[in-house]
mmCIF file of C-alpha atoms and ligand atoms in Angstrom:
data_model
loop_
_atom_site.group_PDB
_atom_site.id
_atom_site.type_symbol
_atom_site.label_atom_id
_atom_site.label_comp_id
_atom_site.label_asym_id
_atom_site.label_seq_id
_atom_site.Cartn_x
_atom_site.Cartn_y
_atom_site.Cartn_z
ATOM 1 C CA UNK A 757 27.303 -25.679 -18.925
ATOM 2 C CA UNK A 758 27.340 -27.743 -22.081
ATOM 3 C CA UNK A 759 24.152 -28.186 -24.010
ATOM 4 C CA UNK A 760 24.076 -30.436 -27.015
ATOM 5 C CA UNK A 761 21.383 -30.432 -29.589
ATOM 6 C CA UNK A 762 19.805 -33.757 -30.478
ATOM 7 C CA UNK A 763 20.712 -34.785 -33.989
ATOM 8 C CA UNK A 764 17.034 -35.207 -34.826
ATOM 9 C CA UNK A 765 15.930 -31.633 -35.598
ATOM 10 C CA UNK A 766 12.269 -32.578 -35.240
ATOM 11 C CA UNK A 767 12.659 -34.074 -31.795
ATOM 12 C CA UNK A 768 10.180 -32.219 -29.496
ATOM 13 C CA UNK A 769 12.958 -31.368 -27.050
ATOM 14 C CA UNK A 770 15.126 -30.000 -29.845
ATOM 15 C CA UNK A 771 12.331 -27.856 -31.224
ATOM 16 C CA UNK A 772 11.644 -26.456 -27.770
ATOM 17 C CA UNK A 773 15.325 -25.786 -27.138
ATOM 18 C CA UNK A 774 15.724 -24.011 -30.470
ATOM 19 C CA UNK A 775 13.177 -21.395 -29.339
ATOM 20 C CA UNK A 776 15.188 -20.420 -26.265
ATOM 21 C CA UNK A 777 16.386 -16.834 -26.460
ATOM 22 C CA UNK A 778 20.157 -16.427 -26.614
ATOM 23 C CA UNK A 779 20.600 -20.123 -27.427
ATOM 24 C CA UNK A 780 23.895 -19.332 -29.139
ATOM 25 C CA UNK A 781 25.196 -18.000 -25.794
ATOM 26 C CA UNK A 782 24.292 -21.288 -24.139
ATOM 27 C CA UNK A 783 26.010 -23.261 -26.862
ATOM 28 C CA UNK A 784 29.163 -21.189 -26.589
ATOM 29 C CA UNK A 785 29.190 -21.547 -22.815
ATOM 30 C CA UNK A 786 28.686 -17.811 -22.357
ATOM 31 C CA UNK A 787 25.394 -17.916 -20.542
ATOM 32 C CA UNK A 788 25.129 -15.099 -18.044
ATOM 33 C CA UNK A 789 23.421 -16.457 -14.962
ATOM 34 C CA UNK A 790 22.417 -13.047 -13.499
ATOM 35 C CA UNK A 791 20.311 -12.485 -16.595
ATOM 36 C CA UNK A 792 18.155 -15.542 -16.106
ATOM 37 C CA UNK A 793 14.614 -14.724 -15.034
ATOM 38 C CA UNK A 794 13.225 -17.510 -12.898
ATOM 39 C CA UNK A 795 9.698 -16.127 -13.130
ATOM 40 C CA UNK A 796 9.462 -15.789 -16.921
ATOM 41 C CA UNK A 797 11.908 -18.639 -17.631
ATOM 42 C CA UNK A 798 13.961 -16.697 -20.113
ATOM 43 C CA UNK A 799 17.271 -14.922 -20.482
ATOM 44 C CA UNK A 800 16.552 -11.238 -20.112
ATOM 45 C CA UNK A 801 17.793 -8.912 -22.846
ATOM 46 C CA UNK A 802 20.291 -6.334 -21.673
ATOM 47 C CA UNK A 803 18.617 -3.585 -19.560
ATOM 48 C CA UNK A 804 15.436 -5.631 -19.149
ATOM 49 C CA UNK A 805 14.204 -6.163 -15.588
ATOM 50 C CA UNK A 806 11.515 -8.312 -14.089
ATOM 51 C CA UNK A 807 8.669 -6.201 -12.717
ATOM 52 C CA UNK A 808 7.263 -7.895 -9.650
ATOM 53 C CA UNK A 809 3.953 -6.034 -9.880
ATOM 54 C CA UNK A 810 2.950 -7.000 -13.398
ATOM 55 C CA UNK A 811 5.028 -10.190 -13.057
ATOM 56 C CA UNK A 812 6.866 -10.096 -16.353
ATOM 57 C CA UNK A 813 10.129 -8.899 -17.788
ATOM 58 C CA UNK A 814 10.068 -5.400 -19.261
ATOM 59 C CA UNK A 815 12.509 -4.242 -21.919
ATOM 60 C CA UNK A 816 14.442 -1.175 -20.724
ATOM 61 C CA UNK A 817 12.536 -1.266 -17.434
ATOM 62 C CA UNK A 818 12.217 2.177 -15.885
ATOM 63 C CA UNK A 819 9.718 1.848 -13.038
ATOM 64 C CA UNK A 820 6.177 0.810 -12.237
ATOM 65 C CA UNK A 821 3.688 3.679 -12.258
ATOM 66 C CA UNK A 822 0.435 3.195 -10.308
ATOM 67 C CA UNK A 823 -1.182 6.158 -12.087
ATOM 68 C CA UNK A 824 -1.052 4.482 -15.489
ATOM 69 C CA UNK A 825 -1.422 1.047 -13.873
ATOM 70 C CA UNK A 826 1.505 -0.287 -15.885
ATOM 71 C CA UNK A 827 5.282 -0.537 -16.030
ATOM 72 C CA UNK A 828 7.252 2.116 -17.866
ATOM 73 C CA UNK A 829 9.883 0.703 -20.182
ATOM 74 C CA UNK A 830 11.685 1.213 -23.444
ATOM 75 C CA UNK A 831 8.579 1.386 -25.625
ATOM 76 C CA UNK A 832 6.352 3.678 -23.578
ATOM 77 C CA UNK A 833 8.869 6.048 -21.925
ATOM 78 C CA UNK A 834 8.299 8.878 -24.456
ATOM 79 C CA UNK A 835 4.528 8.612 -23.958
ATOM 80 C CA UNK A 836 5.008 8.636 -20.199
ATOM 81 C CA UNK A 837 7.011 11.872 -20.425
ATOM 82 C CA UNK A 838 4.231 13.291 -22.629
ATOM 83 C CA UNK A 839 1.717 12.267 -19.973
ATOM 84 C CA UNK A 840 3.754 14.017 -17.252
ATOM 85 C CA UNK A 841 4.228 17.150 -19.358
ATOM 86 C CA UNK A 842 0.532 17.531 -20.195
ATOM 87 C CA UNK A 843 -0.388 16.876 -16.563
ATOM 88 C CA UNK A 844 1.985 19.658 -15.505
ATOM 89 C CA UNK A 845 0.630 22.093 -18.128
ATOM 90 C CA UNK A 846 -2.986 21.286 -17.240
ATOM 91 C CA UNK A 847 -2.242 21.914 -13.576
ATOM 92 C CA UNK A 848 -0.639 25.270 -14.387
ATOM 93 C CA UNK A 849 -3.731 26.268 -16.408
ATOM 94 C CA UNK A 850 -5.903 25.133 -13.485
ATOM 95 C CA UNK A 851 -3.875 27.254 -11.047
ATOM 96 C CA UNK A 852 -4.275 30.271 -13.336
ATOM 97 C CA UNK A 853 -8.042 29.741 -13.517
ATOM 98 C CA UNK A 854 -8.250 29.353 -9.726
ATOM 99 C CA UNK A 855 -6.343 32.578 -9.276
ATOM 100 C CA UNK A 856 -8.644 34.428 -11.713
ATOM 101 C CA UNK A 857 -11.744 33.013 -10.057
ATOM 102 C CA UNK A 858 -10.361 34.017 -6.664
ATOM 103 C CA UNK A 859 -9.968 37.612 -7.882
ATOM 104 C CA UNK A 860 -13.478 37.715 -9.369
ATOM 105 C CA UNK A 861 -15.512 35.694 -6.846
ATOM 106 C CA UNK A 862 -13.544 36.457 -3.696
ATOM 107 C CA UNK A 863 -12.437 33.979 -1.022
ATOM 108 C CA UNK A 864 -13.741 30.438 -1.288
ATOM 109 C CA UNK A 865 -12.650 27.293 0.530
ATOM 110 C CA UNK A 866 -13.234 25.206 -2.623
ATOM 111 C CA UNK A 867 -11.042 27.425 -4.751
ATOM 112 C CA UNK A 868 -8.384 27.343 -2.028
ATOM 113 C CA UNK A 869 -8.413 23.526 -1.911
ATOM 114 C CA UNK A 870 -8.297 23.352 -5.702
ATOM 115 C CA UNK A 871 -5.410 25.797 -5.775
ATOM 116 C CA UNK A 872 -3.409 23.801 -3.262
ATOM 117 C CA UNK A 873 -4.179 20.464 -4.916
ATOM 118 C CA UNK A 874 -3.183 21.724 -8.366
ATOM 119 C CA UNK A 875 -0.028 23.318 -6.955
ATOM 120 C CA UNK A 876 1.089 19.975 -5.517
ATOM 121 C CA UNK A 877 0.308 18.140 -8.785
ATOM 122 C CA UNK A 878 2.063 20.803 -10.880
ATOM 123 C CA UNK A 879 5.181 20.762 -8.690
ATOM 124 C CA UNK A 880 5.385 16.973 -8.555
ATOM 125 C CA UNK A 881 4.799 16.480 -12.279
ATOM 126 C CA UNK A 882 7.293 19.239 -13.151
ATOM 127 C CA UNK A 883 9.963 17.562 -11.011
ATOM 128 C CA UNK A 884 9.234 14.159 -12.511
ATOM 129 C CA UNK A 885 9.245 15.561 -16.048
ATOM 130 C CA UNK A 886 12.614 17.219 -15.426
ATOM 131 C CA UNK A 887 14.037 13.996 -14.018
ATOM 132 C CA UNK A 888 12.753 11.925 -16.962
ATOM 133 C CA UNK A 889 14.146 14.420 -19.494
ATOM 134 C CA UNK A 890 17.502 14.387 -17.700
ATOM 135 C CA UNK A 891 17.626 10.591 -17.751
ATOM 136 C CA UNK A 892 16.704 10.580 -21.446
ATOM 137 C CA UNK A 893 19.577 13.025 -22.041
ATOM 138 C CA UNK A 894 22.103 10.719 -20.361
ATOM 139 C CA UNK A 895 20.446 7.493 -21.581
ATOM 140 C CA UNK A 896 19.699 5.911 -18.231
ATOM 141 C CA UNK A 897 16.517 4.473 -16.774
ATOM 142 C CA UNK A 898 15.161 5.312 -13.329
ATOM 143 C CA UNK A 899 16.081 1.837 -12.109
ATOM 144 C CA UNK A 900 19.661 2.283 -13.329
ATOM 145 C CA UNK A 901 19.956 5.869 -12.161
ATOM 146 C CA UNK A 902 19.213 5.073 -8.515
ATOM 147 C CA UNK A 903 21.150 1.780 -8.350
ATOM 148 C CA UNK A 904 24.203 2.344 -10.492
ATOM 149 C CA UNK A 905 26.363 -0.077 -8.520
ATOM 150 C CA UNK A 906 23.793 -2.873 -8.774
ATOM 151 C CA UNK A 907 24.322 -3.423 -12.487
ATOM 152 C CA UNK A 908 27.685 -4.729 -13.667
ATOM 153 C CA UNK A 909 27.192 -3.240 -17.116
ATOM 154 C CA UNK A 910 27.318 0.230 -15.541
ATOM 155 C CA UNK A 911 30.742 -0.373 -13.988
ATOM 156 C CA UNK A 912 34.120 -0.136 -15.637
ATOM 157 C CA UNK A 913 37.010 -2.501 -14.986
ATOM 158 C CA UNK A 914 37.921 -0.575 -11.846
ATOM 159 C CA UNK A 915 34.408 -0.872 -10.459
ATOM 160 C CA UNK A 916 33.542 2.778 -11.037
ATOM 161 C CA UNK A 917 30.358 4.032 -12.650
ATOM 162 C CA UNK A 918 30.497 4.124 -16.426
ATOM 163 C CA UNK A 919 27.525 4.500 -18.754
ATOM 164 C CA UNK A 920 28.215 2.579 -21.986
ATOM 165 C CA UNK A 921 24.873 3.678 -23.465
ATOM 166 C CA UNK A 922 25.648 7.398 -23.414
ATOM 167 C CA UNK A 923 26.066 8.456 -27.061
ATOM 168 C CA UNK A 924 25.842 12.199 -26.538
ATOM 169 C CA UNK A 925 22.758 14.250 -25.771
ATOM 170 C CA UNK A 926 21.372 14.447 -29.335
ATOM 171 C CA UNK A 927 21.722 10.736 -30.117
ATOM 172 C CA UNK A 928 20.414 9.883 -26.654
ATOM 173 C CA UNK A 929 17.245 11.888 -27.284
ATOM 174 C CA UNK A 930 16.889 10.360 -30.744
ATOM 175 C CA UNK A 931 17.174 6.909 -29.189
ATOM 176 C CA UNK A 932 14.678 7.888 -26.496
ATOM 177 C CA UNK A 933 12.197 8.974 -29.200
ATOM 178 C CA UNK A 934 12.817 5.758 -31.157
ATOM 179 C CA UNK A 935 14.189 7.562 -34.200
ATOM 180 C CA UNK A 936 17.394 5.504 -33.972
ATOM 181 C CA UNK A 937 17.931 2.033 -32.575
ATOM 182 C CA UNK A 938 19.792 1.382 -29.320
ATOM 183 C CA UNK A 939 23.316 0.051 -29.527
ATOM 184 C CA UNK A 940 23.386 -3.700 -29.929
ATOM 185 C CA UNK A 941 25.185 -5.947 -27.488
ATOM 186 C CA UNK A 942 27.774 -6.673 -30.167
ATOM 187 C CA UNK A 943 28.515 -2.961 -30.521
ATOM 188 C CA UNK A 944 28.743 -2.557 -26.767
ATOM 189 C CA UNK A 945 31.022 -5.569 -26.470
ATOM 190 C CA UNK A 946 33.620 -3.760 -28.519
ATOM 191 C CA UNK A 947 34.155 -1.696 -25.386
ATOM 192 C CA UNK A 948 34.894 -4.968 -23.538
ATOM 193 C CA UNK A 949 32.249 -4.360 -20.910
ATOM 194 C CA UNK A 950 30.690 -6.978 -18.675
ATOM 195 C CA UNK A 951 27.130 -7.146 -19.967
ATOM 196 C CA UNK A 952 25.325 -8.992 -17.196
HETATM 197 ZN ZN1 ZN B 2416 10.787 -12.009 -15.795
#
């Protein structure tokens, strides 16, 4: 697809076109059709996905969480893991208190229900925390982890799974905690991967 810029830089169409993300890709004929979002009308950055629930593209989309009523993505993943960890710890403290109360006050249906409820929450949040920490360690999102074959940028030239974002466990955690920046597309392109 060839797109030419009008010579008049102040033409309304030209001004509008100049604000299109990845315009240089369009001009060089490198536009990647799978990365077009028809809902947001933009070219999605690498690893961004359109969330159908909040109806917008999310950078580094992980998943939608109904408990926080929001999507989890690149910017709020560390806070989400913190949320899961504190929920797990609070549940463990609650279980301990239930157990103590049970020993002091004797059998009670309310303490039993509380014990069971907190046990389920503690187990679930511990599993989710472990999964999130694992994915941070290997630099994958939940969406990528469960659909590795769906994304071309996670496949090598032979069609096998390959994670180009994996920089080693320490750098992966540093990237997860936003202490270092993610690899740019230019840096990833040096590996001659298909970034669509
Ligand atoms: Zn979108």
